[in-house]
PDB file of C-alpha atoms and ligand atoms in Angstrom:
ATOM      1  CA  MET A   1     -29.681 -85.469 -85.884  1.00  0.00           C
ATOM      2  CA  LEU A   2     -31.142 -88.825 -84.925  1.00  0.00           C
ATOM      3  CA  ILE A   3     -30.596 -90.283 -81.449  1.00  0.00           C
ATOM      4  CA  PHE A   4     -31.996 -93.749 -80.818  1.00  0.00           C
ATOM      5  CA  SER A   5     -32.179 -95.389 -77.432  1.00  0.00           C
ATOM      6  CA  LYS A   6     -34.036 -98.495 -78.594  1.00  0.00           C
ATOM      7  CA  LYS A   7     -32.426-101.256 -80.611  1.00  0.00           C
ATOM      8  CA  ASP A   8     -35.588-101.804 -82.701  1.00  0.00           C
ATOM      9  CA  GLN A   9     -35.725 -98.171 -83.824  1.00  0.00           C
ATOM     10  CA  LEU A  10     -32.039 -98.184 -84.697  1.00  0.00           C
ATOM     11  CA  GLN A  11     -32.390-101.391 -86.675  1.00  0.00           C
ATOM     12  CA  ALA A  12     -35.465-100.142 -88.573  1.00  0.00           C
ATOM     13  CA  HIS A  13     -33.371 -97.159 -89.648  1.00  0.00           C
ATOM     14  CA  LEU A  14     -30.351 -99.266 -90.650  1.00  0.00           C
ATOM     15  CA  ALA A  15     -32.189-102.086 -92.456  1.00  0.00           C
ATOM     16  CA  PRO A  16     -32.224-100.328 -95.861  1.00  0.00           C
ATOM     17  CA  TYR A  17     -28.440 -99.954 -95.628  1.00  0.00           C
ATOM     18  CA  TRP A  18     -27.906-103.621 -94.795  1.00  0.00           C
ATOM     19  CA  HIS A  19     -30.046-104.717 -97.714  1.00  0.00           C
ATOM     20  CA  SER A  20     -28.205-102.662-100.315  1.00  0.00           C
ATOM     21  CA  ALA A  21     -24.664-102.037-101.463  1.00  0.00           C
ATOM     22  CA  LYS A  22     -24.329 -99.254 -98.889  1.00  0.00           C
ATOM     23  CA  THR A  23     -21.835 -99.464 -96.038  1.00  0.00           C
ATOM     24  CA  VAL A  24     -22.398 -98.876 -92.336  1.00  0.00           C
ATOM     25  CA  GLY A  25     -19.495 -97.447 -90.321  1.00  0.00           C
ATOM     26  CA  PHE A  26     -19.587 -97.865 -86.549  1.00  0.00           C
ATOM     27  CA  VAL A  27     -17.727 -96.079 -83.756  1.00  0.00           C
ATOM     28  CA  PRO A  28     -18.481 -97.598 -80.330  1.00  0.00           C
ATOM     29  CA  THR A  29     -17.774 -95.221 -77.424  1.00  0.00           C
ATOM     30  CA  MET A  30     -18.569 -94.728 -73.763  1.00  0.00           C
ATOM     31  CA  GLY A  31     -19.166 -91.012 -74.352  1.00  0.00           C
ATOM     32  CA  ALA A  32     -17.261 -88.124 -72.735  1.00  0.00           C
ATOM     33  CA  LEU A  33     -16.132 -87.512 -76.282  1.00  0.00           C
ATOM     34  CA  HIS A  34     -12.831 -85.836 -77.145  1.00  0.00           C
ATOM     35  CA  SER A  35     -11.009 -85.122 -80.409  1.00  0.00           C
ATOM     36  CA  GLY A  36      -9.701 -88.707 -80.505  1.00  0.00           C
ATOM     37  CA  HIS A  37     -13.269 -90.004 -80.778  1.00  0.00           C
ATOM     38  CA  LEU A  38     -14.105 -87.355 -83.375  1.00  0.00           C
ATOM     39  CA  SER A  39     -11.156 -88.467 -85.501  1.00  0.00           C
ATOM     40  CA  LEU A  40     -12.533 -92.047 -85.475  1.00  0.00           C
ATOM     41  CA  MET A  41     -15.862 -90.630 -86.656  1.00  0.00           C
ATOM     42  CA  GLN A  42     -14.113 -88.673 -89.415  1.00  0.00           C
ATOM     43  CA  GLN A  43     -12.479 -91.857 -90.660  1.00  0.00           C
ATOM     44  CA  SER A  44     -15.837 -93.589 -90.668  1.00  0.00           C
ATOM     45  CA  LEU A  45     -17.580 -90.687 -92.430  1.00  0.00           C
ATOM     46  CA  ALA A  46     -14.933 -90.694 -95.164  1.00  0.00           C
ATOM     47  CA  ALA A  47     -15.364 -94.395 -95.919  1.00  0.00           C
ATOM     48  CA  ASN A  48     -19.026 -95.289 -95.332  1.00  0.00           C
ATOM     49  CA  SER A  49     -22.559 -94.449 -96.518  1.00  0.00           C
ATOM     50  CA  ILE A  50     -23.720 -93.913 -92.942  1.00  0.00           C
ATOM     51  CA  THR A  51     -21.971 -93.662 -89.561  1.00  0.00           C
ATOM     52  CA  VAL A  52     -23.392 -94.882 -86.248  1.00  0.00           C
ATOM     53  CA  VAL A  53     -21.830 -93.826 -82.933  1.00  0.00           C
ATOM     54  CA  SER A  54     -22.854 -95.680 -79.785  1.00  0.00           C
ATOM     55  CA  ILE A  55     -22.636 -93.952 -76.417  1.00  0.00           C
ATOM     56  CA  PHE A  56     -22.944 -96.465 -73.615  1.00  0.00           C
ATOM     57  CA  VAL A  57     -21.058 -96.718 -70.322  1.00  0.00           C
ATOM     58  CA  ASN A  58     -20.778-100.482 -70.125  1.00  0.00           C
ATOM     59  CA  PRO A  59     -20.988-101.651 -66.486  1.00  0.00           C
ATOM     60  CA  THR A  60     -19.558-105.129 -67.098  1.00  0.00           C
ATOM     61  CA  GLN A  61     -16.127-103.897 -68.204  1.00  0.00           C
ATOM     62  CA  PHE A  62     -15.437-101.937 -64.996  1.00  0.00           C
ATOM     63  CA  ASN A  63     -13.596-104.001 -62.402  1.00  0.00           C
ATOM     64  CA  ASN A  64     -13.664-101.023 -60.031  1.00  0.00           C
ATOM     65  CA  PRO A  65     -17.177 -99.866 -58.958  1.00  0.00           C
ATOM     66  CA  GLU A  66     -15.882 -96.380 -58.064  1.00  0.00           C
ATOM     67  CA  ASP A  67     -14.464 -95.972 -61.560  1.00  0.00           C
ATOM     68  CA  LEU A  68     -17.865 -96.905 -63.021  1.00  0.00           C
ATOM     69  CA  GLU A  69     -19.661 -94.464 -60.750  1.00  0.00           C
ATOM     70  CA  LYS A  70     -17.246 -91.616 -61.553  1.00  0.00           C
ATOM     71  CA  TYR A  71     -17.222 -92.233 -65.291  1.00  0.00           C
ATOM     72  CA  PRO A  72     -18.473 -88.996 -66.902  1.00  0.00           C
ATOM     73  CA  ARG A  73     -21.939 -89.184 -68.489  1.00  0.00           C
ATOM     74  CA  THR A  74     -22.326 -86.202 -70.783  1.00  0.00           C
ATOM     75  CA  LEU A  75     -24.848 -87.208 -73.455  1.00  0.00           C
ATOM     76  CA  GLU A  76     -26.030 -83.674 -74.266  1.00  0.00           C
ATOM     77  CA  ALA A  77     -22.524 -82.294 -74.730  1.00  0.00           C
ATOM     78  CA  ASP A  78     -21.514 -85.416 -76.699  1.00  0.00           C
ATOM     79  CA  ALA A  79     -24.521 -85.058 -79.025  1.00  0.00           C
ATOM     80  CA  ALA A  80     -23.644 -81.383 -79.624  1.00  0.00           C
ATOM     81  CA  LYS A  81     -20.058 -82.339 -80.588  1.00  0.00           C
ATOM     82  CA  ILE A  82     -21.313 -85.000 -82.978  1.00  0.00           C
ATOM     83  CA  GLU A  83     -23.877 -82.658 -84.525  1.00  0.00           C
ATOM     84  CA  ALA A  84     -21.160 -80.017 -85.072  1.00  0.00           C
ATOM     85  CA  LEU A  85     -19.000 -82.625 -86.806  1.00  0.00           C
ATOM     86  CA  ASN A  86     -21.775 -83.991 -89.002  1.00  0.00           C
ATOM     87  CA  PRO A  87     -25.526 -83.944 -88.283  1.00  0.00           C
ATOM     88  CA  GLY A  88     -25.970 -87.052 -90.446  1.00  0.00           C
ATOM     89  CA  ILE A  89     -24.270 -89.264 -87.831  1.00  0.00           C
ATOM     90  CA  ILE A  90     -26.701 -91.574 -86.033  1.00  0.00           C
ATOM     91  CA  ILE A  91     -26.321 -91.819 -82.252  1.00  0.00           C
ATOM     92  CA  PHE A  92     -27.276 -94.990 -80.419  1.00  0.00           C
ATOM     93  CA  ALA A  93     -27.507 -94.293 -76.673  1.00  0.00           C
ATOM     94  CA  PRO A  94     -29.239 -97.275 -75.058  1.00  0.00           C
ATOM     95  CA  THR A  95     -29.960 -97.839 -71.365  1.00  0.00           C
ATOM     96  CA  VAL A  96     -28.343-100.638 -69.362  1.00  0.00           C
ATOM     97  CA  GLU A  97     -31.723-102.400 -69.407  1.00  0.00           C
ATOM     98  CA  GLU A  98     -31.917-102.208 -73.229  1.00  0.00           C
ATOM     99  CA  MET A  99     -28.474-103.831 -73.538  1.00  0.00           C
ATOM    100  CA  TYR A 100     -28.612-106.379 -70.686  1.00  0.00           C
ATOM    101  CA  HIS A 101     -32.317-107.045 -69.976  1.00  0.00           C
ATOM    102  CA  GLY A 102     -31.777-107.179 -66.219  1.00  0.00           C
ATOM    103  CA  ASN A 103     -28.867-109.608 -66.480  1.00  0.00           C
ATOM    104  CA  THR A 104     -25.782-107.412 -66.162  1.00  0.00           C
ATOM    105  CA  VAL A 105     -23.152-110.135 -66.465  1.00  0.00           C
ATOM    106  CA  SER A 106     -20.415-110.878 -68.974  1.00  0.00           C
ATOM    107  CA  SER A 107     -19.981-113.926 -71.139  1.00  0.00           C
ATOM    108  CA  HIS A 108     -16.643-115.662 -70.668  1.00  0.00           C
ATOM    109  CA  TYR A 109     -14.274-115.453 -73.642  1.00  0.00           C
ATOM    110  CA  ASN A 110     -11.111-117.161 -74.754  1.00  0.00           C
ATOM    111  CA  PHE A 111      -9.203-114.748 -76.960  1.00  0.00           C
ATOM    112  CA  ASP A 112      -6.296-117.175 -77.451  1.00  0.00           C
ATOM    113  CA  GLY A 113      -4.295-115.592 -74.621  1.00  0.00           C
ATOM    114  CA  LEU A 114      -4.541-111.984 -75.837  1.00  0.00           C
ATOM    115  CA  GLU A 115      -6.640-111.282 -72.742  1.00  0.00           C
ATOM    116  CA  ASN A 116      -4.116-112.533 -70.167  1.00  0.00           C
ATOM    117  CA  GLN A 117      -1.460-109.812 -70.211  1.00  0.00           C
ATOM    118  CA  MET A 118      -1.301-106.165 -69.216  1.00  0.00           C
ATOM    119  CA  GLU A 119      -4.851-104.739 -68.972  1.00  0.00           C
ATOM    120  CA  GLY A 120      -6.253-108.252 -68.700  1.00  0.00           C
ATOM    121  CA  ALA A 121      -3.910-109.157 -65.842  1.00  0.00           C
ATOM    122  CA  HIS A 122      -4.557-105.914 -63.935  1.00  0.00           C
ATOM    123  CA  ARG A 123      -8.287-105.552 -64.581  1.00  0.00           C
ATOM    124  CA  PRO A 124      -9.872-108.964 -63.955  1.00  0.00           C
ATOM    125  CA  GLY A 125     -12.985-109.513 -66.079  1.00  0.00           C
ATOM    126  CA  HIS A 126     -12.406-106.343 -68.120  1.00  0.00           C
ATOM    127  CA  PHE A 127     -12.047-108.036 -71.499  1.00  0.00           C
ATOM    128  CA  ASP A 128     -14.982-110.373 -70.860  1.00  0.00           C
ATOM    129  CA  GLY A 129     -17.033-107.196 -70.354  1.00  0.00           C
ATOM    130  CA  VAL A 130     -15.628-105.578 -73.492  1.00  0.00           C
ATOM    131  CA  GLY A 131     -16.225-108.758 -75.545  1.00  0.00           C
ATOM    132  CA  THR A 132     -19.778-109.034 -74.237  1.00  0.00           C
ATOM    133  CA  ILE A 133     -20.803-105.476 -75.080  1.00  0.00           C
ATOM    134  CA  VAL A 134     -18.941-105.239 -78.392  1.00  0.00           C
ATOM    135  CA  LYS A 135     -20.586-108.476 -79.573  1.00  0.00           C
ATOM    136  CA  LYS A 136     -24.046-107.193 -78.569  1.00  0.00           C
ATOM    137  CA  LEU A 137     -23.417-103.850 -80.295  1.00  0.00           C
ATOM    138  CA  PHE A 138     -22.069-105.515 -83.447  1.00  0.00           C
ATOM    139  CA  GLU A 139     -25.148-107.753 -83.613  1.00  0.00           C
ATOM    140  CA  MET A 140     -27.418-104.737 -83.292  1.00  0.00           C
ATOM    141  CA  VAL A 141     -25.611-102.370 -85.680  1.00  0.00           C
ATOM    142  CA  GLN A 142     -24.292-104.995 -88.152  1.00  0.00           C
ATOM    143  CA  PRO A 143     -21.594-102.622 -89.402  1.00  0.00           C
ATOM    144  CA  THR A 144     -19.429-103.073 -92.477  1.00  0.00           C
ATOM    145  CA  ASN A 145     -16.495-101.299 -90.803  1.00  0.00           C
ATOM    146  CA  ALA A 146     -15.891-100.560 -87.111  1.00  0.00           C
ATOM    147  CA  TYR A 147     -13.322 -98.078 -85.800  1.00  0.00           C
ATOM    148  CA  PHE A 148     -11.186 -98.468 -82.669  1.00  0.00           C
ATOM    149  CA  GLY A 149      -8.326 -96.334 -81.369  1.00  0.00           C
ATOM    150  CA  GLU A 150      -4.840 -97.778 -80.977  1.00  0.00           C
ATOM    151  CA  LYS A 151      -4.617 -96.186 -77.532  1.00  0.00           C
ATOM    152  CA  ASP A 152      -6.448 -99.302 -76.341  1.00  0.00           C
ATOM    153  CA  PHE A 153      -4.212-101.497 -78.491  1.00  0.00           C
ATOM    154  CA  GLN A 154      -4.922-104.667 -76.526  1.00  0.00           C
ATOM    155  CA  GLN A 155      -8.659-104.045 -76.884  1.00  0.00           C
ATOM    156  CA  LEU A 156      -8.193-103.512 -80.637  1.00  0.00           C
ATOM    157  CA  GLN A 157      -6.447-106.896 -81.005  1.00  0.00           C
ATOM    158  CA  ILE A 158      -9.113-108.570 -78.862  1.00  0.00           C
ATOM    159  CA  VAL A 159     -11.959-107.114 -80.940  1.00  0.00           C
ATOM    160  CA  LYS A 160     -10.257-108.422 -84.105  1.00  0.00           C
ATOM    161  CA  LYS A 161     -10.039-111.858 -82.447  1.00  0.00           C
ATOM    162  CA  LEU A 162     -13.714-111.687 -81.376  1.00  0.00           C
ATOM    163  CA  VAL A 163     -14.810-110.954 -84.946  1.00  0.00           C
ATOM    164  CA  GLU A 164     -12.638-113.811 -86.264  1.00  0.00           C
ATOM    165  CA  LYS A 165     -13.859-116.340 -83.679  1.00  0.00           C
ATOM    166  CA  GLU A 166     -17.522-115.381 -83.994  1.00  0.00           C
ATOM    167  CA  HIS A 167     -17.304-115.230 -87.819  1.00  0.00           C
ATOM    168  CA  MET A 168     -18.866-111.771 -87.787  1.00  0.00           C
ATOM    169  CA  GLY A 169     -17.414-110.567 -91.098  1.00  0.00           C
ATOM    170  CA  ILE A 170     -16.824-107.000 -89.864  1.00  0.00           C
ATOM    171  CA  ASN A 171     -13.753-105.063 -90.946  1.00  0.00           C
ATOM    172  CA  ILE A 172     -12.004-103.688 -87.837  1.00  0.00           C
ATOM    173  CA  VAL A 173     -10.065-100.503 -88.511  1.00  0.00           C
ATOM    174  CA  GLY A 174      -7.353 -99.502 -86.006  1.00  0.00           C
ATOM    175  CA  CYS A 175      -6.768 -95.741 -85.850  1.00  0.00           C
ATOM    176  CA  PRO A 176      -3.622 -93.931 -84.636  1.00  0.00           C
ATOM    177  CA  ILE A 177      -3.550 -92.475 -81.110  1.00  0.00           C
ATOM    178  CA  SER A 178      -4.699 -88.838 -80.925  1.00  0.00           C
ATOM    179  CA  ARG A 179      -2.488 -86.794 -78.612  1.00  0.00           C
ATOM    180  CA  GLU A 180      -2.822 -83.480 -76.832  1.00  0.00           C
ATOM    181  CA  ASP A 181      -0.256 -80.811 -77.837  1.00  0.00           C
ATOM    182  CA  SER A 182       1.921 -81.983 -74.926  1.00  0.00           C
ATOM    183  CA  GLY A 183       1.980 -85.542 -76.303  1.00  0.00           C
ATOM    184  CA  LEU A 184      -0.387 -86.951 -73.645  1.00  0.00           C
ATOM    185  CA  ALA A 185      -2.660 -89.572 -75.239  1.00  0.00           C
ATOM    186  CA  MET A 186      -6.229 -88.279 -75.410  1.00  0.00           C
ATOM    187  CA  SER A 187      -8.546 -89.960 -72.929  1.00  0.00           C
ATOM    188  CA  SER A 188     -11.805 -89.143 -71.182  1.00  0.00           C
ATOM    189  CA  ARG A 189      -9.871 -89.688 -67.936  1.00  0.00           C
ATOM    190  CA  ASN A 190      -7.593 -86.692 -68.646  1.00  0.00           C
ATOM    191  CA  GLU A 191     -10.512 -84.505 -67.504  1.00  0.00           C
ATOM    192  CA  ARG A 192      -9.995 -85.873 -63.991  1.00  0.00           C
ATOM    193  CA  LEU A 193      -6.397 -84.577 -63.807  1.00  0.00           C
ATOM    194  CA  SER A 194      -5.645 -81.184 -62.216  1.00  0.00           C
ATOM    195  CA  THR A 195      -4.102 -78.555 -64.532  1.00  0.00           C
ATOM    196  CA  ASP A 196      -0.625 -79.297 -63.140  1.00  0.00           C
ATOM    197  CA  GLU A 197      -1.093 -83.045 -63.389  1.00  0.00           C
ATOM    198  CA  ARG A 198      -2.312 -82.721 -66.965  1.00  0.00           C
ATOM    199  CA  SER A 199       0.770 -80.846 -68.119  1.00  0.00           C
ATOM    200  CA  GLY A 200       3.044 -83.122 -66.041  1.00  0.00           C
ATOM    201  CA  ALA A 201       1.452 -86.200 -67.614  1.00  0.00           C
ATOM    202  CA  ALA A 202       3.325 -85.374 -70.832  1.00  0.00           C
ATOM    203  CA  LEU A 203       6.199 -87.248 -69.160  1.00  0.00           C
ATOM    204  CA  ILE A 204       4.555 -90.572 -70.024  1.00  0.00           C
ATOM    205  CA  TYR A 205       4.915 -90.049 -73.773  1.00  0.00           C
ATOM    206  CA  GLU A 206       8.389 -88.536 -73.345  1.00  0.00           C
ATOM    207  CA  ILE A 207       9.502 -91.721 -71.578  1.00  0.00           C
ATOM    208  CA  LEU A 208       7.849 -93.901 -74.237  1.00  0.00           C
ATOM    209  CA  GLN A 209       9.653 -92.006 -76.989  1.00  0.00           C
ATOM    210  CA  GLU A 210      12.986 -92.403 -75.196  1.00  0.00           C
ATOM    211  CA  ALA A 211      12.212 -96.120 -74.742  1.00  0.00           C
ATOM    212  CA  ARG A 212      11.645 -96.352 -78.499  1.00  0.00           C
ATOM    213  CA  GLN A 213      15.050 -94.746 -79.181  1.00  0.00           C
ATOM    214  CA  ARG A 214      16.780 -97.067 -76.727  1.00  0.00           C
ATOM    215  CA  PHE A 215      15.047-100.146 -78.130  1.00  0.00           C
ATOM    216  CA  GLN A 216      17.042 -99.654 -81.352  1.00  0.00           C
ATOM    217  CA  HIS A 217      20.376-100.418 -79.621  1.00  0.00           C
ATOM    218  CA  GLU A 218      19.695-101.702 -76.067  1.00  0.00           C
ATOM    219  CA  THR A 219      18.375-105.005 -74.752  1.00  0.00           C
ATOM    220  CA  ILE A 220      14.729-105.345 -73.700  1.00  0.00           C
ATOM    221  CA  ASP A 221      15.820-105.563 -70.065  1.00  0.00           C
ATOM    222  CA  GLY A 222      17.913-102.422 -70.564  1.00  0.00           C
ATOM    223  CA  VAL A 223      14.891-100.499 -71.886  1.00  0.00           C
ATOM    224  CA  LYS A 224      12.707-101.743 -69.022  1.00  0.00           C
ATOM    225  CA  SER A 225      15.243-100.702 -66.445  1.00  0.00           C
ATOM    226  CA  TYR A 226      15.523 -97.225 -68.046  1.00  0.00           C
ATOM    227  CA  VAL A 227      11.724 -96.779 -67.744  1.00  0.00           C
ATOM    228  CA  GLN A 228      11.688 -97.954 -64.128  1.00  0.00           C
ATOM    229  CA  HIS A 229      14.431 -95.486 -63.186  1.00  0.00           C
ATOM    230  CA  ALA A 230      12.877 -92.649 -65.160  1.00  0.00           C
ATOM    231  CA  PHE A 231       9.698 -92.892 -63.043  1.00  0.00           C
ATOM    232  CA  GLU A 232      11.643 -93.279 -59.791  1.00  0.00           C
ATOM    233  CA  SER A 233      12.697 -89.637 -60.047  1.00  0.00           C
ATOM    234  CA  HIS A 234       9.006 -88.627 -60.417  1.00  0.00           C
ATOM    235  CA  PRO A 235       7.303 -90.184 -57.378  1.00  0.00           C
ATOM    236  CA  GLU A 236       3.950 -88.586 -58.269  1.00  0.00           C
ATOM    237  CA  PHE A 237       3.700 -91.327 -60.929  1.00  0.00           C
ATOM    238  CA  LYS A 238       2.963 -94.887 -59.801  1.00  0.00           C
ATOM    239  CA  PRO A 239       3.596 -97.207 -62.747  1.00  0.00           C
ATOM    240  CA  GLU A 240       1.385-100.309 -62.711  1.00  0.00           C
ATOM    241  CA  TYR A 241       3.169-102.038 -65.573  1.00  0.00           C
ATOM    242  CA  PHE A 242       5.589-101.341 -68.392  1.00  0.00           C
ATOM    243  CA  GLU A 243       5.780-104.138 -70.928  1.00  0.00           C
ATOM    244  CA  ILE A 244       7.402-104.732 -74.281  1.00  0.00           C
ATOM    245  CA  ALA A 245       5.262-107.176 -76.207  1.00  0.00           C
ATOM    246  CA  ASP A 246       4.868-108.769 -79.597  1.00  0.00           C
ATOM    247  CA  GLU A 247       2.274-106.711 -81.491  1.00  0.00           C
ATOM    248  CA  ASP A 248       0.341-109.731 -82.755  1.00  0.00           C
ATOM    249  CA  THR A 249       0.404-112.131 -79.807  1.00  0.00           C
ATOM    250  CA  LEU A 250       0.794-109.461 -77.068  1.00  0.00           C
ATOM    251  CA  LEU A 251       3.141-111.902 -75.323  1.00  0.00           C
ATOM    252  CA  PRO A 252       5.928-110.205 -73.351  1.00  0.00           C
ATOM    253  CA  ALA A 253       9.160-110.144 -75.338  1.00  0.00           C
ATOM    254  CA  THR A 254      12.466-111.132 -73.807  1.00  0.00           C
ATOM    255  CA  LEU A 255      14.742-111.311 -76.852  1.00  0.00           C
ATOM    256  CA  LYS A 256      14.433-109.266 -80.035  1.00  0.00           C
ATOM    257  CA  GLU A 257      13.450-111.398 -83.004  1.00  0.00           C
ATOM    258  CA  ASN A 258      12.223-110.496 -86.461  1.00  0.00           C
ATOM    259  CA  ARG A 259       8.806-109.398 -85.123  1.00  0.00           C
ATOM    260  CA  LYS A 260       6.872-106.163 -84.587  1.00  0.00           C
ATOM    261  CA  TYR A 261       7.112-104.919 -80.991  1.00  0.00           C
ATOM    262  CA  ARG A 262       5.231-102.333 -78.987  1.00  0.00           C
ATOM    263  CA  ALA A 263       5.785-100.851 -75.524  1.00  0.00           C
ATOM    264  CA  PHE A 264       2.741-100.640 -73.238  1.00  0.00           C
ATOM    265  CA  ILE A 265       2.333 -98.684 -70.037  1.00  0.00           C
ATOM    266  CA  ALA A 266      -0.263 -98.136 -67.313  1.00  0.00           C
ATOM    267  CA  VAL A 267       0.512 -95.557 -64.671  1.00  0.00           C
ATOM    268  CA  PHE A 268      -1.365 -93.814 -61.886  1.00  0.00           C
ATOM    269  CA  LEU A 269      -1.083 -90.066 -61.551  1.00  0.00           C
ATOM    270  CA  GLY A 270      -2.912 -89.231 -58.341  1.00  0.00           C
ATOM    271  CA  ASN A 271      -5.912 -91.540 -58.471  1.00  0.00           C
ATOM    272  CA  VAL A 272      -6.245 -91.392 -62.260  1.00  0.00           C
ATOM    273  CA  ARG A 273      -5.069 -94.436 -64.186  1.00  0.00           C
ATOM    274  CA  LEU A 274      -3.577 -93.597 -67.587  1.00  0.00           C
ATOM    275  CA  ILE A 275      -2.521 -95.989 -70.347  1.00  0.00           C
ATOM    276  CA  ASP A 276      -0.461 -95.433 -73.485  1.00  0.00           C
ATOM    277  CA  ASN A 277       1.637 -97.400 -75.969  1.00  0.00           C
ATOM    278  CA  ILE A 278       4.128 -96.885 -78.767  1.00  0.00           C
ATOM    279  CA  SER A 279       5.314 -98.914 -81.721  1.00  0.00           C
ATOM    280  CA  LEU A 280       9.016 -99.772 -81.321  1.00  0.00           C
ATOM    281  CA  ASN A 281      10.052-100.940 -84.787  1.00  0.00           C
TER     282      ASN A 281
HETATM  283  O1  LIG B   1     -13.078 -98.247 -75.806  1.00  0.00           O
HETATM  284  C1  LIG B   1     -14.196 -98.032 -75.288  1.00  0.00           C
HETATM  285  O2  LIG B   1     -14.640 -96.898 -75.163  1.00  0.00           O
HETATM  286  C2  LIG B   1     -15.012 -99.210 -74.804  1.00  0.00           C
HETATM  287  O3  LIG B   1     -14.203-100.215 -74.290  1.00  0.00           O
HETATM  288  C3  LIG B   1     -15.975 -99.770 -75.873  1.00  0.00           C
HETATM  289  C4  LIG B   1     -15.203-100.347 -77.052  1.00  0.00           C
HETATM  290  C5  LIG B   1     -16.904 -98.668 -76.358  1.00  0.00           C
HETATM  291  C6  LIG B   1     -16.814-100.885 -75.280  1.00  0.00           C
HETATM  292  O4  LIG B   1     -17.580-100.440 -74.213  1.00  0.00           O
END
């Protein structure tokens, strides 16, 4: 299996693919891989001539320095998982220096307001960091198709907007959320939960599913108040936000119109911040 840490080596390997009818599939990750990541890779393998997976913990998208420091870095274990899935996958694992050349700052982006709600409102600078690194990676890999999980639905919409605004001509494929048997959305952060917390965290998806049921016949305010009360009886959870938003604009919804809606949640369990979302109609 090939692991490149230098952009030039990666590009020398990919050039024949760019200059032919072959397709390059790309799965950007920050490592600490779980089955959700592997399912993105499977989708890419099924649809492309070659698949590139990047493993890079991007410092500019962390608004909390402790979160950046604690983020698991498990390159060897990640490479073994990828090799077991398919040894033909190319890994790109650059250093911070290779990506930022000593200038670890984000560009500032206007994603037409998609960046202002939910994760954007609670994690200042996060989407500038994501935009900065995804643009750099796209320029290096020049993929035909790139795969992103719907767990980070706001990020998915923002990456689509980035590609549109920068005229990058890359097809962005959104992939369904992978869940643990309990229903908890798969995330590298789940590793930081204790065994009890991890099984208890199934409550988040249970509440989202109930919210989806209620959305069919209750008002938006009614659904929000149900979610608020549901967490009040479980004080170990500290919800940061629960929002019902238009799927395309991500603007908070107040009245139901003929649009697609999604419920979004961020909640702390202990000191671990978990996010999830569900389509409502
Ligand atoms: O979703 C992630 O893991 C990251 O935000 C991404 C897209 C790899 C950019 O660092």
